[in-house]
Short mmCIF file of C-alpha atoms and ligand atoms in Angstrom, two decimals:
data_model
loop_
_atom_site.label_atom_id
_atom_site.label_comp_id
_atom_site.label_asym_id
_atom_site.label_seq_id
_atom_site.Cartn_x
_atom_site.Cartn_y
_atom_site.Cartn_z
CA MET A 1 10.11 -35.14 26.30
CA ASP A 2 13.84 -34.72 25.55
CA ASP A 3 14.92 -31.16 24.76
CA ASN A 4 15.51 -30.67 21.04
CA LEU A 5 15.29 -34.38 20.30
CA PHE A 6 15.63 -34.32 16.50
CA THR A 7 12.52 -35.62 14.71
CA LYS A 8 10.77 -35.73 11.36
CA ARG A 9 7.75 -33.51 10.67
CA LEU A 10 5.40 -35.81 12.50
CA GLY A 11 7.58 -36.29 15.53
CA GLU A 12 9.33 -39.61 14.83
CA PRO A 13 12.89 -39.38 16.19
CA VAL A 14 15.71 -39.77 13.66
CA GLN A 15 19.09 -41.38 13.89
CA THR A 16 20.88 -38.68 11.92
CA ASP A 17 20.07 -35.60 9.89
CA GLN A 18 23.29 -35.53 7.89
CA VAL A 19 23.72 -38.81 6.04
CA SER A 20 21.38 -40.41 3.47
CA GLU A 21 20.62 -44.11 3.66
CA SER A 22 22.71 -45.70 0.87
CA ASP A 23 23.87 -49.04 -0.52
CA ALA A 24 27.55 -49.94 -0.71
CA GLU A 25 27.90 -48.26 -4.11
CA GLY A 26 26.45 -45.00 -2.83
CA ASN A 27 22.91 -45.21 -4.28
CA ILE A 28 20.26 -43.70 -2.04
CA LEU A 29 17.27 -45.82 -1.04
CA LEU A 30 13.74 -44.60 -1.74
CA ARG A 31 12.80 -45.78 1.70
CA ASP A 32 14.96 -43.05 3.27
CA SER A 33 11.98 -41.21 4.65
CA VAL A 34 14.23 -38.87 6.64
CA LEU A 35 15.77 -37.54 3.43
CA ILE A 36 12.38 -37.37 1.69
CA ASP A 37 10.84 -35.58 4.68
CA LYS A 38 13.63 -33.02 4.63
CA LEU A 39 13.87 -32.44 0.85
CA SER A 40 10.11 -32.30 0.30
CA ALA A 41 9.73 -29.66 3.00
CA PHE A 42 12.57 -27.67 1.47
CA ASP A 43 11.09 -27.93 -2.04
CA ARG A 44 7.96 -26.19 -0.84
CA GLU A 45 9.54 -23.38 1.21
CA ARG A 46 8.60 -20.49 -1.07
CA ILE A 47 5.11 -19.10 -1.34
CA PRO A 48 4.14 -16.67 -4.12
CA GLU A 49 5.43 -13.19 -3.45
CA ARG A 50 2.92 -10.36 -3.20
CA VAL A 51 1.89 -9.23 -6.68
CA VAL A 52 2.96 -5.72 -5.59
CA HIS A 53 4.87 -4.60 -2.47
CA ALA A 54 6.82 -7.89 -2.51
CA LYS A 55 9.87 -6.53 -0.65
CA GLY A 56 9.05 -5.59 2.89
CA TRP A 57 9.95 -5.47 6.55
CA GLY A 58 7.89 -5.08 9.68
CA ALA A 59 7.57 -4.87 13.42
CA HIS A 60 5.08 -5.10 16.26
CA GLY A 61 4.00 -2.26 18.48
CA GLU A 62 1.10 -0.40 19.99
CA PHE A 63 -1.40 2.30 19.16
CA VAL A 64 -2.75 4.51 21.94
CA PRO A 65 -5.74 6.79 21.21
CA THR A 66 -5.16 10.27 22.62
CA ARG A 67 -8.49 11.90 21.77
CA ASP A 68 -12.02 10.66 22.27
CA MET A 69 -13.60 10.80 18.82
CA SER A 70 -16.94 9.35 19.96
CA GLY A 71 -18.73 12.36 18.46
CA TYR A 72 -17.79 10.87 15.10
CA THR A 73 -17.24 7.16 15.56
CA LEU A 74 -18.22 4.38 17.89
CA ALA A 75 -14.98 2.44 17.25
CA GLY A 76 -13.17 1.74 20.52
CA LEU A 77 -9.96 2.15 18.54
CA PHE A 78 -10.62 5.88 18.26
CA THR A 79 -12.55 6.54 21.46
CA LYS A 80 -10.88 4.62 24.32
CA VAL A 81 -8.27 7.20 25.26
CA GLY A 82 -5.16 5.68 26.85
CA LYS A 83 -5.98 2.07 25.98
CA LYS A 84 -3.10 0.20 24.32
CA PHE A 85 -4.01 -1.58 21.08
CA ARG A 86 -1.55 -4.13 19.75
CA VAL A 87 -0.43 -3.41 16.15
CA LEU A 88 1.62 -5.00 13.38
CA VAL A 89 3.18 -2.77 10.72
CA ARG A 90 4.72 -3.87 7.43
CA PHE A 91 6.73 -1.42 5.33
CA SER A 92 7.55 -2.12 1.69
CA THR A 93 8.61 -0.88 -1.70
CA VAL A 94 6.13 -1.43 -4.55
CA ALA A 95 7.57 -2.52 -7.87
CA GLY A 96 10.58 -4.69 -7.05
CA GLY A 97 10.60 -8.43 -6.37
CA ARG A 98 11.01 -10.01 -2.95
CA ASP A 99 14.80 -9.53 -2.84
CA SER A 100 15.08 -6.18 -4.59
CA ALA A 101 16.86 -3.17 -3.08
CA ASP A 102 15.25 -0.97 -0.43
CA THR A 103 16.69 2.35 -1.61
CA VAL A 104 14.90 2.77 -4.93
CA ARG A 105 12.70 5.56 -6.22
CA ASP A 106 9.28 4.06 -5.56
CA PRO A 107 6.41 4.73 -3.17
CA ARG A 108 6.75 2.98 0.19
CA GLY A 109 3.97 0.88 1.69
CA PHE A 110 3.04 1.42 5.33
CA ALA A 111 0.44 -1.19 6.28
CA VAL A 112 -0.96 -1.08 9.80
CA LYS A 113 -2.94 -3.86 11.47
CA PHE A 114 -4.78 -3.06 14.70
CA TYR A 115 -5.91 -5.93 16.94
CA THR A 116 -9.08 -4.73 18.66
CA ASP A 117 -11.79 -6.33 20.77
CA GLU A 118 -14.11 -6.01 17.76
CA GLY A 119 -11.83 -7.75 15.27
CA ILE A 120 -9.03 -6.67 12.98
CA HIS A 121 -8.82 -3.13 11.60
CA ASP A 122 -6.28 -2.52 8.81
CA ILE A 123 -5.17 0.84 7.42
CA VAL A 124 -3.02 0.01 4.39
CA CYS A 125 -1.10 3.20 3.65
CA ASN A 126 1.60 4.49 1.35
CA ASN A 127 4.12 7.22 2.21
CA THR A 128 2.48 9.52 -0.38
CA PRO A 129 -0.90 11.19 0.09
CA VAL A 130 -2.05 10.62 -3.49
CA PHE A 131 -1.98 7.82 -6.06
CA PHE A 132 -1.32 7.46 -9.81
CA ILE A 133 -4.82 6.41 -10.83
CA ARG A 134 -8.39 6.85 -9.58
CA ASP A 135 -10.15 3.78 -10.96
CA PRO A 136 -9.14 0.25 -9.83
CA MET A 137 -9.80 -0.98 -13.37
CA LYS A 138 -6.48 0.65 -14.34
CA PHE A 139 -4.41 -0.94 -11.56
CA PRO A 140 -3.25 -4.13 -13.35
CA ASP A 141 -2.15 -2.10 -16.42
CA PHE A 142 -0.45 0.47 -14.25
CA ILE A 143 1.52 -2.23 -12.44
CA HIS A 144 2.37 -4.08 -15.68
CA SER A 145 3.81 -0.86 -17.09
CA GLN A 146 5.94 -0.16 -14.01
CA LYS A 147 7.28 -3.67 -13.40
CA LYS A 148 9.51 -5.61 -15.82
CA ASN A 149 8.96 -5.75 -19.60
CA PRO A 150 7.38 -9.12 -20.52
CA GLN A 151 9.85 -9.74 -23.36
CA THR A 152 13.13 -8.61 -21.87
CA ASN A 153 12.38 -8.89 -18.15
CA LEU A 154 14.09 -5.50 -17.83
CA THR A 155 12.69 -2.33 -16.26
CA ASP A 156 11.17 -0.41 -19.15
CA PRO A 157 11.09 3.43 -19.03
CA ASN A 158 9.23 3.41 -22.32
CA ALA A 159 6.31 1.45 -20.87
CA GLN A 160 6.47 3.41 -17.61
CA TRP A 161 6.19 6.80 -19.30
CA ASP A 162 3.86 5.60 -22.03
CA PHE A 163 1.31 4.59 -19.40
CA LEU A 164 1.87 7.64 -17.18
CA SER A 165 1.54 10.12 -20.05
CA LEU A 166 -1.63 8.38 -21.26
CA THR A 167 -2.89 8.70 -17.67
CA PRO A 168 -2.41 12.39 -16.83
CA GLU A 169 -4.27 12.02 -13.55
CA SER A 170 -0.95 10.51 -12.38
CA LEU A 171 0.87 13.89 -12.56
CA ASN A 172 0.35 14.75 -8.90
CA GLN A 173 1.84 11.45 -7.70
CA VAL A 174 4.59 11.57 -10.36
CA THR A 175 5.62 14.98 -9.01
CA VAL A 176 5.87 13.55 -5.47
CA LEU A 177 7.72 10.46 -6.63
CA PHE A 178 10.42 12.33 -8.54
CA SER A 179 10.82 15.01 -5.87
CA ASP A 180 13.33 14.88 -3.00
CA GLN A 181 10.78 12.74 -1.14
CA GLY A 182 11.00 9.95 -3.74
CA ILE A 183 13.65 7.88 -1.92
CA PRO A 184 13.10 7.81 1.86
CA TYR A 185 16.24 7.13 3.91
CA GLY A 186 14.36 4.41 5.74
CA PHE A 187 10.92 3.56 6.99
CA ARG A 188 11.31 5.40 10.28
CA PHE A 189 11.73 8.68 8.45
CA MET A 190 8.56 8.83 6.40
CA ASP A 191 4.88 9.56 6.91
CA GLY A 192 2.01 7.23 6.05
CA PHE A 193 -1.24 8.19 4.33
CA GLY A 194 -4.40 6.11 4.06
CA THR A 195 -4.82 7.96 0.71
CA ASN A 196 -8.32 6.60 0.23
CA THR A 197 -11.37 8.28 1.70
CA PHE A 198 -13.02 6.25 4.46
CA SER A 199 -15.99 7.01 6.66
CA TRP A 200 -16.79 6.96 10.35
CA TYR A 201 -20.23 6.81 11.95
CA ASN A 202 -21.33 7.46 15.50
CA GLN A 203 -23.95 6.06 17.86
CA SER A 204 -26.76 7.94 16.10
CA GLY A 205 -25.66 6.77 12.65
CA ASP A 206 -24.35 10.23 11.59
CA TYR A 207 -21.39 9.77 9.29
CA VAL A 208 -18.38 11.77 8.12
CA TYR A 209 -15.61 11.13 5.60
CA ILE A 210 -12.09 10.51 6.87
CA LYS A 211 -8.51 10.54 5.66
CA TYR A 212 -5.81 8.97 7.86
CA HIS A 213 -2.30 10.39 8.34
CA PHE A 214 0.68 8.90 10.23
CA LEU A 215 3.27 11.61 10.91
CA SER A 216 6.81 10.48 11.68
CA GLU A 217 8.16 11.70 15.02
CA GLN A 218 11.65 10.97 13.69
CA GLY A 219 11.06 13.62 10.98
CA LEU A 220 11.44 13.10 7.25
CA LYS A 221 14.80 12.05 5.85
CA ASN A 222 15.50 11.18 2.22
CA LEU A 223 18.39 9.95 0.13
CA ASP A 224 19.79 11.67 -2.91
CA PRO A 225 19.76 9.42 -5.98
CA ASP A 226 23.53 8.82 -6.14
CA GLU A 227 23.75 7.86 -2.49
CA ALA A 228 20.68 5.63 -2.88
CA ALA A 229 22.22 3.83 -5.86
CA ARG A 230 25.46 3.25 -3.96
CA ILE A 231 23.60 1.85 -0.95
CA ALA A 232 21.41 -0.35 -3.18
CA GLY A 233 24.60 -2.03 -4.39
CA GLU A 234 26.24 -2.30 -1.00
CA ASN A 235 23.29 -3.23 1.17
CA PRO A 236 19.96 -3.89 -0.56
CA ASP A 237 18.38 -4.46 2.88
CA PHE A 238 19.43 -1.04 4.18
CA ALA A 239 15.99 0.18 5.31
CA GLY A 240 15.04 -3.13 6.92
CA GLU A 241 18.30 -3.21 8.83
CA ASP A 242 17.83 0.38 9.97
CA LEU A 243 14.37 -0.46 11.34
CA ARG A 244 15.48 -3.67 13.05
CA ASN A 245 18.57 -2.11 14.62
CA ALA A 246 16.65 0.89 15.92
CA ILE A 247 14.07 -1.31 17.65
CA ALA A 248 16.76 -3.68 18.96
CA ARG A 249 18.57 -0.78 20.67
CA GLY A 250 15.34 0.55 22.18
CA ASP A 251 15.11 3.57 19.88
CA TYR A 252 11.44 2.89 19.13
CA PRO A 253 10.08 4.71 16.08
CA SER A 254 6.76 6.45 16.54
CA TRP A 255 4.15 8.31 14.55
CA ARG A 256 1.46 10.80 15.53
CA VAL A 257 -1.80 9.62 14.06
CA ALA A 258 -4.19 12.24 12.70
CA VAL A 259 -7.35 12.43 10.62
CA GLN A 260 -9.00 14.95 8.35
CA ILE A 261 -12.78 15.03 8.65
CA MET A 262 -15.24 16.12 5.96
CA THR A 263 -19.01 16.13 6.36
CA PRO A 264 -21.20 14.67 3.59
CA GLN A 265 -22.49 18.19 2.96
CA GLN A 266 -18.95 19.53 2.50
CA ALA A 267 -18.19 16.59 0.21
CA LYS A 268 -20.95 17.69 -2.13
CA THR A 269 -19.50 21.15 -2.62
CA TYR A 270 -15.71 20.69 -2.26
CA ARG A 271 -13.74 22.02 -5.23
CA PHE A 272 -12.01 18.65 -5.70
CA ASP A 273 -13.76 15.30 -5.89
CA PRO A 274 -13.14 14.09 -2.32
CA PHE A 275 -13.16 10.46 -3.46
CA ASP A 276 -10.50 10.93 -6.14
CA THR A 277 -7.23 9.32 -4.96
CA THR A 278 -5.14 11.52 -7.26
CA LYS A 279 -5.98 14.51 -5.06
CA THR A 280 -5.50 15.54 -1.46
CA TRP A 281 -7.85 17.47 0.75
CA TYR A 282 -6.01 20.68 1.57
CA GLU A 283 -5.12 20.88 5.24
CA SER A 284 -6.12 24.54 5.18
CA ASP A 285 -9.65 23.36 4.32
CA PHE A 286 -9.69 20.26 6.54
CA PRO A 287 -7.13 20.60 9.35
CA LEU A 288 -5.37 17.60 10.83
CA ILE A 289 -6.86 16.40 14.09
CA GLU A 290 -4.46 14.34 16.17
CA ILE A 291 -6.10 11.19 17.53
CA GLY A 292 -3.34 8.89 18.75
CA ARG A 293 0.22 7.67 18.72
CA LEU A 294 1.71 4.59 17.10
CA THR A 295 4.98 3.11 18.40
CA LEU A 296 6.93 0.12 17.12
CA ASN A 297 8.73 -1.66 19.94
CA ARG A 298 9.22 -5.34 19.05
CA ASN A 299 11.05 -6.99 16.19
CA PRO A 300 9.53 -10.10 14.63
CA GLY A 301 10.67 -13.38 16.17
CA ASN A 302 10.33 -15.11 12.80
CA PHE A 303 10.21 -13.05 9.62
CA PHE A 304 8.28 -15.56 7.51
CA ASN A 305 5.61 -16.21 10.17
CA GLU A 306 5.00 -12.64 11.13
CA ILE A 307 5.85 -10.48 8.11
CA GLU A 308 5.93 -12.54 4.90
CA GLN A 309 2.63 -14.19 5.78
CA ALA A 310 1.00 -11.03 7.14
CA ALA A 311 -2.24 -10.28 5.32
CA PHE A 312 -3.52 -6.69 5.31
CA CYS A 313 -6.74 -5.62 3.61
CA PRO A 314 -8.51 -2.24 3.50
CA ALA A 315 -11.83 -4.10 3.84
CA ASN A 316 -10.91 -5.14 7.40
CA MET A 317 -12.77 -2.48 9.38
CA VAL A 318 -14.36 -2.47 12.81
CA PRO A 319 -17.84 -1.11 13.67
CA GLY A 320 -17.88 2.69 13.61
CA THR A 321 -15.75 2.76 10.45
CA SER A 322 -16.68 2.07 6.86
CA ALA A 323 -15.98 2.66 3.16
CA SER A 324 -16.96 5.62 0.98
CA PRO A 325 -17.77 6.21 -2.70
CA ASP A 326 -13.98 6.09 -3.36
CA LYS A 327 -13.71 3.63 -6.29
CA MET A 328 -10.09 2.79 -5.55
CA LEU A 329 -10.95 1.85 -1.98
CA GLN A 330 -13.77 -0.36 -3.19
CA GLY A 331 -11.47 -2.12 -5.68
CA ARG A 332 -8.85 -2.59 -2.99
CA MET A 333 -11.40 -4.00 -0.58
CA PHE A 334 -11.81 -6.95 -2.93
CA ALA A 335 -8.24 -7.35 -4.22
CA TYR A 336 -6.23 -7.83 -1.01
CA SER A 337 -8.01 -10.74 0.63
CA ASP A 338 -8.44 -12.24 -2.82
CA ALA A 339 -4.65 -12.06 -3.33
CA GLN A 340 -4.16 -13.63 0.10
CA ARG A 341 -6.47 -16.54 -0.67
CA TYR A 342 -4.09 -17.29 -3.55
CA ARG A 343 -0.83 -16.39 -1.78
CA LEU A 344 -1.55 -18.04 1.59
CA GLY A 345 -4.70 -20.11 1.11
CA VAL A 346 -8.32 -19.61 2.08
CA ASN A 347 -7.63 -20.11 5.77
CA PHE A 348 -4.93 -17.42 5.93
CA ASN A 349 -6.50 -16.16 9.14
CA ARG A 350 -4.99 -19.23 10.87
CA VAL A 351 -1.55 -17.62 10.76
CA ALA A 352 -1.17 -16.06 14.22
CA VAL A 353 -0.54 -12.47 13.03
CA ASN A 354 -3.65 -12.58 10.85
CA ALA A 355 -5.96 -13.98 13.51
CA SER A 356 -8.55 -11.84 15.26
CA ALA A 357 -7.76 -11.05 18.88
CA SER A 358 -11.48 -11.23 19.64
CA PRO A 359 -13.72 -14.32 19.33
CA VAL A 360 -14.81 -15.41 15.83
CA PHE A 361 -18.15 -17.11 15.24
CA ASN A 362 -19.73 -18.03 11.91
CA TYR A 363 -20.58 -21.11 9.86
CA GLN A 364 -17.74 -20.88 7.32
CA ARG A 365 -16.05 -24.27 7.19
CA ASP A 366 -13.33 -26.46 5.64
CA GLY A 367 -10.91 -25.57 2.83
CA ASP A 368 -7.13 -25.98 2.85
CA LEU A 369 -5.75 -26.52 6.34
CA ALA A 370 -9.06 -25.80 8.05
CA GLU A 371 -9.18 -26.03 11.82
CA ASN A 372 -12.96 -26.06 12.23
CA PRO A 373 -14.71 -25.32 15.50
CA VAL A 374 -16.15 -28.39 17.17
CA ASN A 375 -19.80 -27.69 16.49
CA PRO A 376 -22.31 -30.13 14.99
CA VAL A 377 -24.17 -27.28 13.27
CA ASN A 378 -22.72 -25.63 10.15
CA TYR A 379 -25.65 -23.73 8.62
CA TYR A 380 -27.82 -20.71 9.32
CA PRO A 381 -30.66 -20.14 9.95
CA ASN A 382 -30.93 -23.08 12.32
CA SER A 383 -33.12 -23.81 15.27
CA MET A 384 -30.32 -25.40 17.31
CA GLN A 385 -28.21 -22.43 18.39
CA GLU A 386 -28.88 -18.88 19.50
CA VAL A 387 -26.72 -16.39 17.62
CA ARG A 388 -26.43 -12.66 18.06
CA PHE A 389 -25.86 -9.97 15.43
CA SER A 390 -24.24 -6.62 16.09
CA LYS A 391 -26.48 -3.57 16.34
CA ARG A 392 -23.39 -1.37 16.06
CA VAL A 393 -22.71 -2.00 12.38
CA ARG A 394 -24.24 0.46 9.90
CA THR A 395 -24.20 0.82 6.15
CA VAL A 396 -22.57 4.07 5.08
CA PRO A 397 -23.69 6.09 3.21
CA PRO A 398 -27.25 4.98 3.94
CA GLY A 399 -28.74 5.48 0.48
CA VAL A 400 -27.54 5.20 -3.11
CA THR A 401 -29.55 7.36 -5.47
CA ALA A 402 -27.35 8.05 -8.49
CA PRO A 403 -27.76 5.99 -11.68
CA VAL A 404 -25.07 3.39 -12.42
CA THR A 405 -22.72 4.30 -15.31
CA ARG A 406 -19.40 3.27 -16.78
CA ASP A 407 -18.55 6.76 -18.06
CA VAL A 408 -14.92 7.69 -18.68
CA GLN A 409 -13.73 10.32 -16.21
CA PRO A 410 -12.31 12.97 -18.57
CA ILE A 411 -9.10 14.86 -17.73
CA LYS A 412 -10.09 18.35 -16.64
CA ASP A 413 -8.19 21.54 -15.81
CA ILE A 414 -8.68 20.80 -12.13
CA ASP A 415 -6.50 17.69 -12.55
CA PHE A 416 -3.51 19.98 -13.11
CA VAL A 417 -4.11 22.21 -10.08
CA GLN A 418 -2.53 20.08 -7.36
CA PRO A 419 0.60 19.06 -9.30
CA ARG A 420 1.04 22.77 -10.15
CA ASP A 421 0.64 23.76 -6.46
CA ARG A 422 3.16 21.10 -5.54
CA PHE A 423 5.69 22.39 -8.11
CA LEU A 424 5.16 26.00 -7.07
CA ALA A 425 5.66 25.13 -3.39
CA MET A 426 9.22 23.95 -4.14
CA ASP A 427 12.24 26.25 -4.12
CA GLU A 428 14.46 26.56 -7.21
CA ALA A 429 16.90 23.87 -6.08
CA GLN A 430 14.10 21.41 -5.31
CA ARG A 431 12.49 22.05 -8.70
CA SER A 432 15.78 21.53 -10.43
CA ARG A 433 16.35 18.17 -8.72
CA LEU A 434 12.76 17.13 -9.51
CA MET A 435 13.26 17.90 -13.21
CA ASN A 436 16.67 16.18 -13.24
CA ASN A 437 15.13 13.03 -11.75
CA ILE A 438 12.28 13.02 -14.26
CA ALA A 439 14.60 13.69 -17.22
CA GLU A 440 16.91 10.91 -16.10
CA SER A 441 14.05 8.41 -16.11
CA LEU A 442 12.04 9.78 -19.05
CA GLY A 443 15.21 9.97 -21.15
CA GLY A 444 15.01 6.18 -21.50
CA ALA A 445 11.68 6.40 -23.34
CA GLU A 446 11.03 6.94 -27.08
CA LYS A 447 11.12 10.57 -28.25
CA ARG A 448 7.37 10.72 -28.96
CA ILE A 449 6.68 9.63 -25.35
CA GLN A 450 9.15 12.22 -24.09
CA TYR A 451 7.21 14.88 -26.04
CA ARG A 452 3.84 13.66 -24.75
CA SER A 453 5.10 13.73 -21.16
CA ALA A 454 6.87 17.08 -21.50
CA ALA A 455 3.66 18.57 -22.92
CA LEU A 456 1.77 17.41 -19.83
CA PHE A 457 4.39 18.89 -17.51
CA TYR A 458 4.17 22.10 -19.57
CA LYS A 459 0.41 22.11 -19.21
CA THR A 460 0.87 21.67 -15.45
CA GLU A 461 3.19 24.68 -15.30
CA PRO A 462 5.24 26.14 -18.17
CA ARG A 463 8.48 26.22 -16.14
CA TYR A 464 8.03 22.54 -15.28
CA GLY A 465 7.61 21.51 -18.94
CA THR A 466 10.35 23.86 -20.12
CA GLY A 467 12.87 22.50 -17.61
CA ILE A 468 12.20 18.94 -18.69
CA ALA A 469 12.21 19.80 -22.40
CA GLU A 470 15.57 21.55 -22.03
CA ARG A 471 17.12 18.65 -20.15
CA LEU A 472 15.93 16.21 -22.81
CA LYS A 473 16.91 18.57 -25.64
CA LEU A 474 13.34 18.62 -27.01
CA ASN A 475 12.05 21.32 -29.34
CA LEU A 476 10.37 23.71 -26.93
CA ARG A 477 8.06 25.19 -29.52
CA GLU A 478 6.73 21.69 -30.28
CA VAL A 479 6.28 20.95 -26.56
CA ARG A 480 4.32 24.17 -26.16
CA ARG A 481 2.17 23.37 -29.21
CA LEU A 482 1.40 19.89 -27.89
CA SER A 483 0.55 21.29 -24.45
CA GLU A 484 -2.31 23.25 -26.00
CA LEU A 485 -4.01 20.12 -27.37
CA THR A 486 -6.71 18.17 -25.59
CA GLN A 487 -5.58 14.86 -24.09
CA LYS A 488 -7.18 12.96 -27.02
CA GLU A 489 -5.43 15.17 -29.59
CA LEU A 490 -2.16 14.86 -27.70
CA GLU A 491 -2.43 11.07 -27.71
CA TYR A 492 -3.14 11.12 -31.44
CA ALA A 493 -0.25 13.51 -32.15
CA THR A 494 2.21 11.38 -30.18
CA GLY A 495 0.78 7.95 -31.10
CA ARG A 496 2.76 5.23 -32.85
CA LYS A 497 3.28 6.43 -36.42
C1 LIG B 1 -7.14 -0.20 -6.89
C2 LIG B 1 -5.90 -0.02 -6.53
C3 LIG B 1 -5.09 -1.07 -5.83
C4 LIG B 1 -5.13 -2.42 -5.92
C5 LIG B 1 -6.04 -3.27 -6.80
C6 LIG B 1 -4.14 -2.94 -5.02
C7 LIG B 1 -3.85 -4.28 -4.85
C8 LIG B 1 -2.91 -4.80 -4.00
C9 LIG B 1 -2.65 -6.21 -3.82
C10 LIG B 1 -3.35 -7.33 -4.54
C11 LIG B 1 -1.67 -6.31 -2.89
C12 LIG B 1 -1.03 -7.60 -2.37
C13 LIG B 1 -1.77 -8.08 -1.13
C14 LIG B 1 -1.19 -9.34 -0.56
O1 LIG B 1 -0.78 -10.24 -1.31
O2 LIG B 1 -1.17 -9.45 0.69
C15 LIG B 1 -1.34 -4.98 -2.46
C16 LIG B 1 -0.42 -4.67 -1.50
C17 LIG B 1 -0.29 -3.42 -0.95
N1 LIG B 1 -0.90 -2.24 -1.37
FE1 LIG B 1 -2.19 -2.07 -2.87
N2 LIG B 1 -3.51 -1.89 -4.39
C18 LIG B 1 -4.08 -0.73 -4.84
C19 LIG B 1 -3.77 0.54 -4.45
C20 LIG B 1 -3.05 0.85 -3.33
C21 LIG B 1 -3.00 2.14 -2.68
C22 LIG B 1 -3.77 3.38 -3.12
C23 LIG B 1 -2.19 1.99 -1.59
C24 LIG B 1 -1.80 2.99 -0.53
C25 LIG B 1 -2.50 4.00 -0.15
C26 LIG B 1 -1.73 0.62 -1.56
C27 LIG B 1 -0.90 0.09 -0.59
C28 LIG B 1 -0.52 -1.23 -0.53
C29 LIG B 1 0.38 -1.75 0.47
C30 LIG B 1 1.04 -0.97 1.59
C31 LIG B 1 0.52 -3.12 0.20
C32 LIG B 1 1.40 -4.11 0.97
C33 LIG B 1 0.66 -4.65 2.16
C34 LIG B 1 1.58 -5.53 2.96
O3 LIG B 1 2.56 -4.99 3.49
O4 LIG B 1 1.34 -6.75 3.03
N3 LIG B 1 -2.26 -0.03 -2.62
N4 LIG B 1 -2.09 -4.07 -3.16
#
């Protein structure tokens, strides 16, 4: 075969790729199948962007376990010390579209795909340890309120703060987002947190609850808002370029991987609900245990193939690892692969980066672009073929005893404890920047929403609410009065008149 002999999609050589077949007057002929082949491929180049985390970058690398955790899990990923596991990581912002700027105030995604000899394991992290909500039912509304306004297609501080102040469980994450950590300099300089609570089980079926942490060996580095805005204008791809250039020059970014472990018994008595994604487990209660090291050492050869089409899902878990009663995790376990069936098609596992590195055997067949195994049998049970099932996979936790409800989770005093701790842990200058950032954003909302939000910050910690009220020139006495109301009363007092 000639090298680079120019052809159409199906391999027929072409005479030219530059000139359409035309009559003497210049009209193009419908029979110009070279033109039609080329234009029709072009017309279909875009696939839907991710419904969230649309703007992203990624790289390949390896994960090496450094501690044998076989006391807790039978997953080779966390027990085979020294073995190199291939990984793919995609970093992202959340709210912006596919071509939005990297240096915005927004959480950063940090999705990790491990290729193991027992299938794919994904840990789909953010750079913040907590989240805005704790029930997946609220996720679509949350995202609607943070993305563009449906009428104007503009970012809408009114909707953003309306939702957040009607969802006070968001205060912990809001405090992280508007702090100095809200705009990472680039992906190399941030940590990753699984945020959800997972579980591990060992050979005997004993299980524990787990939180994953990825700690940057480059250290944390953030941008101040003015610098970030300038860079967003000059180079919207700043963080992607930083990652690519670092890997290209051999300056491979790496993370220490650690877990926190909680026993089911401890989970029953912990002072915070361990399955509530708006809260962390204090490291003083559950210390970090280092289990491995992640390094990124290879840039993608083709961005669309390897990063745009990458499909991560928190439900992808190998034996020895499992879910927990964390509602958000359970919602996510459905949503990601569902989104990918729409975004990429039902056979999205055919894309090389999404394919298992270990053999796949089942009787799922057909669908868009199927590449079925050559096997005359496509049902089970059958009496034609021997199949084997894994004895390593367990259901965790083993029993469900509580009655099923749809009760609202009320806002309680304990919901204000962690945002308060976070505020108190900052020095004066950090607090001042936090309150400036919030006031700058909240200032775009209606006055009644400013009052509702300021009252919640006041309830978190009087100095927090006072600082915001002063910056927004709100009546402090009114903010204090509102802060003493219950959430229901506060919503009524600040509702649309
Ligand atoms: C119930 C809450 C949530 C729902 C329903 C949800 C849903 C989704 C969906 C549908 C996608 C797009 C998937 C795709 O098209 O490939 C996505 C992407 C993503 N989500 Fe979530 N999400 C939730 C919460 C979270 C949380 C708590 C985190 C972090 C701890 C997170 C991190 C990410 C990341 C990093 C991506 C981008 C993955 C990639 O790079 O391809 N999400 N989410």
